[in-house]
Amino acid sequence: MKRFSGILISFYLIFVGFDSFAQSKINNEPNEFVRLSMELISSVKNTGDYQNYVNEYKALPLNTLAESLNTDRKIKAFWINTYNAYVQILLSEDPSLFDDRGAFFKSDLVNVGGEMLSLDFIEHGIIRGSKVKLSMGFLNDPFASKLEKQFRVEEADGRIHFALNCGATSCPYVAVYSAYDLEKELDQISQQFLQRTTSYDKSEDEVYVTTLFSWFKGDFSDGGGVIGFLKKYECIPESADPKVNYKEYDWTLDLGNFTELK
């Protein structure tokens, strides 16, 4: 696949108004497909001129893409950027799609290499490693498709739930993710989201947290569950063991919530 040279990319990004940090982040990404996904989400954030990138997605060689995304870091970076970008694109172009959220997430609306994929397929099939959507992260899908097996991650990572934005008010902010610095970026977005959404009442020994912890409980088990994540990201003291309460999720449509990770 033909791509711009580094110099032309830099010139183009400056021309359309990307900030210097985003330019550096994109230019430093060695994987061309992850870089494409970063360019897509950056264009959605900064200019709204994303059609050329959408066309590139349609022409992607799937086998080459799968071979290039050969680590979980690359897979997560590419598909998180893709998911977040297309949520913004689809709902900006037709907000009424959010009236029936179930149909929106299940419908095949994202064209990657000529294959029409659903947001559910990208999230639960690829990024979560073939997890059954309503199993709270405890069951793998025994009927995963060949395409799903070709692209999916090896290990589930609870932090991705603090990076994926489905267009609702209670969702995490949208950021640009690289493969080369993904561990740091996922830790940053997790801390940012959890500190923003967690309420700790020391006197009552209770904590109120995002209901994402409840919906995808199994995905957080390797990190010590809710309490382990809250301690890791400095939302509660190390000595605390409070009762956990889950906040109601606000599904009001809310687009354009971007943040920058350093």
mmCIF file of C-alpha atoms in Angstrom:
data_model
loop_
_atom_site.group_PDB
_atom_site.id
_atom_site.type_symbol
_atom_site.label_atom_id
_atom_site.label_comp_id
_atom_site.label_asym_id
_atom_site.label_seq_id
_atom_site.Cartn_x
_atom_site.Cartn_y
_atom_site.Cartn_z
ATOM 1 C CA MET A 1 0.000 0.000 0.000
ATOM 2 C CA LYS A 2 1.381 3.367 -0.997
ATOM 3 C CA ARG A 3 1.697 5.848 1.842
ATOM 4 C CA PHE A 4 2.947 9.408 2.140
ATOM 5 C CA SER A 5 6.609 9.852 2.974
ATOM 6 C CA GLY A 6 7.413 11.151 6.443
ATOM 7 C CA ILE A 7 8.100 14.625 5.064
ATOM 8 C CA LEU A 8 4.815 14.793 3.159
ATOM 9 C CA ILE A 9 2.893 13.539 6.169
ATOM 10 C CA SER A 10 4.420 16.247 8.350
ATOM 11 C CA PHE A 11 3.559 18.924 5.791
ATOM 12 C CA TYR A 12 0.004 17.674 5.390
ATOM 13 C CA LEU A 13 -0.616 17.502 9.125
ATOM 14 C CA ILE A 14 0.710 21.032 9.621
ATOM 15 C CA PHE A 15 -1.454 22.241 6.747
ATOM 16 C CA VAL A 16 -4.686 20.869 8.186
ATOM 17 C CA GLY A 17 -3.881 22.196 11.637
ATOM 18 C CA PHE A 18 -2.875 19.258 13.805
ATOM 19 C CA ASP A 19 -1.034 20.309 16.946
ATOM 20 C CA SER A 20 2.695 19.625 17.076
ATOM 21 C CA PHE A 21 2.410 16.936 19.744
ATOM 22 C CA ALA A 22 -0.082 14.932 17.674
ATOM 23 C CA GLN A 23 2.170 15.276 14.637
ATOM 24 C CA SER A 24 5.140 13.937 16.560
ATOM 25 C CA LYS A 25 3.131 11.072 17.978
ATOM 26 C CA ILE A 26 1.854 10.013 14.568
ATOM 27 C CA ASN A 27 5.208 10.378 12.842
ATOM 28 C CA ASN A 28 6.923 8.312 15.539
ATOM 29 C CA GLU A 29 4.598 5.349 15.043
ATOM 30 C CA PRO A 30 6.543 2.743 13.014
ATOM 31 C CA ASN A 31 3.567 0.571 12.030
ATOM 32 C CA GLU A 32 1.917 2.013 8.916
ATOM 33 C CA PHE A 33 -1.524 0.630 9.719
ATOM 34 C CA VAL A 34 -1.557 1.904 13.287
ATOM 35 C CA ARG A 35 -0.347 5.220 11.870
ATOM 36 C CA LEU A 36 -3.307 5.237 9.464
ATOM 37 C CA SER A 37 -5.714 4.702 12.374
ATOM 38 C CA MET A 38 -4.051 7.562 14.260
ATOM 39 C CA GLU A 39 -4.411 9.822 11.231
ATOM 40 C CA LEU A 40 -8.094 8.884 10.940
ATOM 41 C CA ILE A 41 -8.993 9.713 14.538
ATOM 42 C CA SER A 42 -6.844 12.863 14.448
ATOM 43 C CA SER A 43 -8.621 14.056 11.326
ATOM 44 C CA VAL A 44 -11.991 13.492 12.996
ATOM 45 C CA LYS A 45 -10.788 15.483 16.006
ATOM 46 C CA ASN A 46 -9.112 18.366 14.243
ATOM 47 C CA THR A 47 -10.570 18.946 10.794
ATOM 48 C CA GLY A 48 -13.540 16.723 10.035
ATOM 49 C CA ASP A 49 -11.863 15.998 6.674
ATOM 50 C CA TYR A 50 -11.667 12.236 7.092
ATOM 51 C CA GLN A 51 -13.038 10.862 3.812
ATOM 52 C CA ASN A 52 -9.621 10.085 2.296
ATOM 53 C CA TYR A 53 -8.810 7.958 5.333
ATOM 54 C CA VAL A 54 -12.188 6.210 5.158
ATOM 55 C CA ASN A 55 -11.409 5.361 1.533
ATOM 56 C CA GLU A 56 -7.997 4.011 2.544
ATOM 57 C CA TYR A 57 -9.702 1.786 5.119
ATOM 58 C CA LYS A 58 -11.960 0.342 2.432
ATOM 59 C CA ALA A 59 -8.914 -0.585 0.337
ATOM 60 C CA LEU A 60 -6.830 -2.142 3.118
ATOM 61 C CA PRO A 61 -5.373 -5.577 2.289
ATOM 62 C CA LEU A 62 -6.784 -7.676 5.126
ATOM 63 C CA ASN A 63 -4.177 -10.425 5.132
ATOM 64 C CA THR A 64 -1.356 -7.893 5.130
ATOM 65 C CA LEU A 65 -3.105 -5.925 7.862
ATOM 66 C CA ALA A 66 -3.457 -9.018 10.057
ATOM 67 C CA GLU A 67 0.186 -9.994 9.527
ATOM 68 C CA SER A 68 1.347 -6.469 10.385
ATOM 69 C CA LEU A 69 -0.756 -6.228 13.551
ATOM 70 C CA ASN A 70 1.265 -9.043 15.094
ATOM 71 C CA THR A 71 1.191 -8.002 18.781
ATOM 72 C CA ASP A 72 -1.628 -7.183 21.162
ATOM 73 C CA ARG A 73 -0.326 -3.622 21.418
ATOM 74 C CA LYS A 74 -0.626 -3.074 17.676
ATOM 75 C CA ILE A 75 -4.030 -4.753 17.529
ATOM 76 C CA LYS A 76 -5.422 -2.668 20.375
ATOM 77 C CA ALA A 77 -4.029 0.629 19.104
ATOM 78 C CA PHE A 78 -5.341 0.132 15.557
ATOM 79 C CA TRP A 79 -8.793 -1.093 16.525
ATOM 80 C CA ILE A 80 -9.390 1.304 19.443
ATOM 81 C CA ASN A 81 -8.624 4.227 17.133
ATOM 82 C CA THR A 82 -10.824 2.683 14.461
ATOM 83 C CA TYR A 83 -13.743 2.080 16.825
ATOM 84 C CA ASN A 84 -13.618 5.562 18.322
ATOM 85 C CA ALA A 85 -13.253 7.264 14.948
ATOM 86 C CA TYR A 86 -16.186 5.467 13.375
ATOM 87 C CA VAL A 87 -18.473 6.092 16.350
ATOM 88 C CA GLN A 88 -17.807 9.806 15.915
ATOM 89 C CA ILE A 89 -18.183 9.655 12.127
ATOM 90 C CA LEU A 90 -21.345 7.558 12.030
ATOM 91 C CA LEU A 91 -23.192 9.426 14.772
ATOM 92 C CA SER A 92 -22.121 12.844 13.517
ATOM 93 C CA GLU A 93 -23.477 11.986 10.076
ATOM 94 C CA ASP A 94 -26.676 10.411 11.425
ATOM 95 C CA PRO A 95 -27.411 10.983 15.144
ATOM 96 C CA SER A 96 -30.693 9.050 14.804
ATOM 97 C CA LEU A 97 -28.650 5.833 14.715
ATOM 98 C CA PHE A 98 -28.267 6.213 18.474
ATOM 99 C CA ASP A 99 -32.039 5.986 18.982
ATOM 100 C CA ASP A 100 -31.703 2.192 18.764
ATOM 101 C CA ARG A 101 -28.326 1.589 20.341
ATOM 102 C CA GLY A 102 -28.587 -2.178 20.181
ATOM 103 C CA ALA A 103 -29.041 -2.088 16.415
ATOM 104 C CA PHE A 104 -26.343 0.568 16.044
ATOM 105 C CA PHE A 105 -23.657 -1.533 17.723
ATOM 106 C CA LYS A 106 -24.721 -4.755 15.989
ATOM 107 C CA SER A 107 -25.079 -3.364 12.455
ATOM 108 C CA ASP A 108 -22.263 -3.826 9.935
ATOM 109 C CA LEU A 109 -21.381 -0.171 9.366
ATOM 110 C CA VAL A 110 -17.560 -0.093 9.281
ATOM 111 C CA ASN A 111 -15.809 -0.969 6.021
ATOM 112 C CA VAL A 112 -12.322 -2.387 6.561
ATOM 113 C CA GLY A 113 -10.707 -3.960 3.516
ATOM 114 C CA GLY A 114 -14.074 -4.495 1.866
ATOM 115 C CA GLU A 115 -15.475 -6.343 4.900
ATOM 116 C CA MET A 116 -18.399 -4.691 6.659
ATOM 117 C CA LEU A 117 -17.873 -4.951 10.409
ATOM 118 C CA SER A 118 -20.009 -4.022 13.388
ATOM 119 C CA LEU A 119 -18.803 -2.042 16.373
ATOM 120 C CA ASP A 120 -19.681 -5.059 18.530
ATOM 121 C CA PHE A 121 -17.436 -7.246 16.355
ATOM 122 C CA ILE A 122 -14.557 -4.800 16.750
ATOM 123 C CA GLU A 123 -14.991 -4.439 20.509
ATOM 124 C CA HIS A 124 -15.963 -7.886 21.729
ATOM 125 C CA GLY A 125 -14.548 -10.019 18.928
ATOM 126 C CA ILE A 126 -11.222 -8.327 18.257
ATOM 127 C CA ILE A 127 -10.256 -5.985 21.111
ATOM 128 C CA ARG A 128 -11.614 -8.231 23.883
ATOM 129 C CA GLY A 129 -10.456 -11.485 22.276
ATOM 130 C CA SER A 130 -13.771 -13.143 21.328
ATOM 131 C CA LYS A 131 -15.670 -12.488 24.546
ATOM 132 C CA VAL A 132 -19.423 -13.140 24.625
ATOM 133 C CA LYS A 133 -20.900 -9.660 24.970
ATOM 134 C CA LEU A 134 -23.327 -10.364 27.814
ATOM 135 C CA SER A 135 -21.143 -12.789 29.781
ATOM 136 C CA MET A 136 -19.457 -10.064 31.871
ATOM 137 C CA GLY A 137 -16.129 -11.131 30.385
ATOM 138 C CA PHE A 138 -16.196 -14.689 31.695
ATOM 139 C CA LEU A 139 -17.058 -16.602 28.507
ATOM 140 C CA ASN A 140 -15.221 -16.877 25.204
ATOM 141 C CA ASP A 141 -17.230 -17.168 21.999
ATOM 142 C CA PRO A 142 -16.891 -20.750 20.693
ATOM 143 C CA PHE A 143 -18.304 -19.649 17.326
ATOM 144 C CA ALA A 144 -15.766 -16.941 16.551
ATOM 145 C CA SER A 145 -15.394 -16.386 12.809
ATOM 146 C CA LYS A 146 -12.203 -16.927 10.827
ATOM 147 C CA LEU A 147 -11.813 -13.172 10.448
ATOM 148 C CA GLU A 148 -12.227 -12.652 14.188
ATOM 149 C CA LYS A 149 -9.579 -15.260 14.970
ATOM 150 C CA GLN A 150 -7.268 -13.632 12.435
ATOM 151 C CA PHE A 151 -7.333 -10.248 14.182
ATOM 152 C CA ARG A 152 -8.209 -10.753 17.850
ATOM 153 C CA VAL A 153 -5.916 -10.111 20.812
ATOM 154 C CA GLU A 154 -4.422 -12.943 22.821
ATOM 155 C CA GLU A 155 -5.247 -11.518 26.253
ATOM 156 C CA ALA A 156 -8.107 -9.366 27.542
ATOM 157 C CA ASP A 157 -7.146 -5.984 28.977
ATOM 158 C CA GLY A 158 -9.618 -4.240 31.278
ATOM 159 C CA ARG A 159 -8.094 -0.845 30.502
ATOM 160 C CA ILE A 160 -9.610 -0.839 27.018
ATOM 161 C CA HIS A 161 -12.997 -0.090 28.595
ATOM 162 C CA PHE A 162 -11.599 3.278 29.703
ATOM 163 C CA ALA A 163 -10.410 3.984 26.146
ATOM 164 C CA LEU A 164 -13.416 3.009 24.019
ATOM 165 C CA ASN A 165 -16.018 5.729 23.476
ATOM 166 C CA CYS A 166 -19.465 4.633 22.274
ATOM 167 C CA GLY A 167 -20.909 8.142 21.986
ATOM 168 C CA ALA A 168 -22.614 8.425 25.387
ATOM 169 C CA THR A 169 -22.138 11.037 28.107
ATOM 170 C CA SER A 170 -20.732 8.481 30.568
ATOM 171 C CA CYS A 171 -18.121 7.213 28.102
ATOM 172 C CA PRO A 172 -14.393 7.884 28.470
ATOM 173 C CA TYR A 173 -12.881 10.709 26.452
ATOM 174 C CA VAL A 174 -11.475 9.975 22.991
ATOM 175 C CA ALA A 175 -7.698 9.995 22.561
ATOM 176 C CA VAL A 176 -5.183 9.010 19.891
ATOM 177 C CA TYR A 177 -3.387 5.735 20.676
ATOM 178 C CA SER A 178 -0.045 4.538 19.366
ATOM 179 C CA ALA A 179 1.330 1.005 19.448
ATOM 180 C CA TYR A 180 4.799 2.029 20.580
ATOM 181 C CA ASP A 181 3.579 3.850 23.713
ATOM 182 C CA LEU A 182 0.276 2.078 24.316
ATOM 183 C CA GLU A 183 0.978 0.812 27.838
ATOM 184 C CA LYS A 184 1.643 4.338 29.086
ATOM 185 C CA GLU A 185 -1.339 5.740 27.183
ATOM 186 C CA LEU A 186 -3.799 3.160 28.523
ATOM 187 C CA ASP A 187 -2.571 3.782 32.055
ATOM 188 C CA GLN A 188 -3.015 7.537 31.547
ATOM 189 C CA ILE A 189 -6.545 7.274 30.183
ATOM 190 C CA SER A 190 -7.508 4.771 32.902
ATOM 191 C CA GLN A 191 -6.289 7.061 35.662
ATOM 192 C CA GLN A 192 -7.939 10.070 34.070
ATOM 193 C CA PHE A 193 -11.291 8.329 33.620
ATOM 194 C CA LEU A 194 -11.378 6.604 36.998
ATOM 195 C CA GLN A 195 -10.364 9.671 38.971
ATOM 196 C CA ARG A 196 -13.030 11.654 37.133
ATOM 197 C CA THR A 197 -15.840 9.137 37.693
ATOM 198 C CA THR A 198 -15.047 7.618 41.110
ATOM 199 C CA SER A 199 -16.512 8.988 44.346
ATOM 200 C CA TYR A 200 -14.997 7.682 47.576
ATOM 201 C CA ASP A 201 -16.800 8.230 50.884
ATOM 202 C CA LYS A 202 -14.293 7.427 53.611
ATOM 203 C CA SER A 203 -16.728 8.086 56.465
ATOM 204 C CA GLU A 204 -19.246 5.567 55.098
ATOM 205 C CA ASP A 205 -16.545 3.233 53.765
ATOM 206 C CA GLU A 206 -18.206 3.213 50.332
ATOM 207 C CA VAL A 207 -17.074 3.956 46.816
ATOM 208 C CA TYR A 208 -19.198 4.787 43.769
ATOM 209 C CA VAL A 209 -17.739 3.691 40.436
ATOM 210 C CA THR A 210 -18.529 3.415 36.744
ATOM 211 C CA THR A 211 -20.831 0.532 35.938
ATOM 212 C CA LEU A 212 -18.316 -0.589 33.297
ATOM 213 C CA PHE A 213 -16.734 -2.519 36.167
ATOM 214 C CA SER A 214 -19.969 -4.456 36.594
ATOM 215 C CA TRP A 215 -20.704 -5.053 32.908
ATOM 216 C CA PHE A 216 -17.218 -6.446 32.179
ATOM 217 C CA LYS A 217 -16.235 -7.843 35.556
ATOM 218 C CA GLY A 218 -14.192 -10.711 34.145
ATOM 219 C CA ASP A 219 -11.970 -8.357 32.153
ATOM 220 C CA PHE A 220 -10.765 -6.756 35.378
ATOM 221 C CA SER A 221 -10.068 -9.940 37.334
ATOM 222 C CA ASP A 222 -6.354 -10.068 36.470
ATOM 223 C CA GLY A 223 -5.925 -6.538 37.815
ATOM 224 C CA GLY A 224 -7.442 -7.257 41.203
ATOM 225 C CA GLY A 225 -11.006 -6.398 40.262
ATOM 226 C CA VAL A 226 -12.617 -3.065 41.079
ATOM 227 C CA ILE A 227 -10.631 -2.475 44.261
ATOM 228 C CA GLY A 228 -7.342 -3.399 42.591
ATOM 229 C CA PHE A 229 -7.925 -0.936 39.751
ATOM 230 C CA LEU A 230 -9.031 1.840 42.087
ATOM 231 C CA LYS A 231 -5.875 1.456 44.173
ATOM 232 C CA LYS A 232 -3.585 1.234 41.157
ATOM 233 C CA TYR A 233 -4.949 4.491 39.767
ATOM 234 C CA GLU A 234 -4.982 6.257 43.139
ATOM 235 C CA CYS A 235 -8.734 6.592 43.522
ATOM 236 C CA ILE A 236 -8.803 5.092 47.008
ATOM 237 C CA PRO A 237 -6.107 4.586 49.682
ATOM 238 C CA GLU A 238 -4.034 1.398 49.630
ATOM 239 C CA SER A 239 -5.471 0.421 53.023
ATOM 240 C CA ALA A 240 -9.106 0.876 51.959
ATOM 241 C CA ASP A 241 -11.572 -1.937 51.285
ATOM 242 C CA PRO A 242 -14.862 -0.088 50.781
ATOM 243 C CA LYS A 243 -18.254 -1.355 49.698
ATOM 244 C CA VAL A 244 -18.591 -0.897 45.931
ATOM 245 C CA ASN A 245 -21.627 0.798 44.391
ATOM 246 C CA TYR A 246 -22.163 1.183 40.643
ATOM 247 C CA LYS A 247 -23.294 4.456 39.125
ATOM 248 C CA GLU A 248 -26.064 4.616 36.545
ATOM 249 C CA TYR A 249 -24.756 4.995 33.000
ATOM 250 C CA ASP A 250 -25.845 8.153 31.175
ATOM 251 C CA TRP A 251 -26.630 7.151 27.586
ATOM 252 C CA THR A 252 -27.336 10.683 26.369
ATOM 253 C CA LEU A 253 -25.604 11.190 23.014
ATOM 254 C CA ASP A 254 -22.484 13.299 23.512
ATOM 255 C CA LEU A 255 -19.908 13.556 20.721
ATOM 256 C CA GLY A 256 -16.623 15.402 20.378
ATOM 257 C CA ASN A 257 -15.214 14.632 23.816
ATOM 258 C CA PHE A 258 -11.510 14.446 23.010
ATOM 259 C CA THR A 259 -8.516 14.505 25.293
ATOM 260 C CA GLU A 260 -4.776 14.509 24.682
ATOM 261 C CA LEU A 261 -2.397 11.991 26.225
ATOM 262 C CA LYS A 262 1.209 13.000 26.874
#
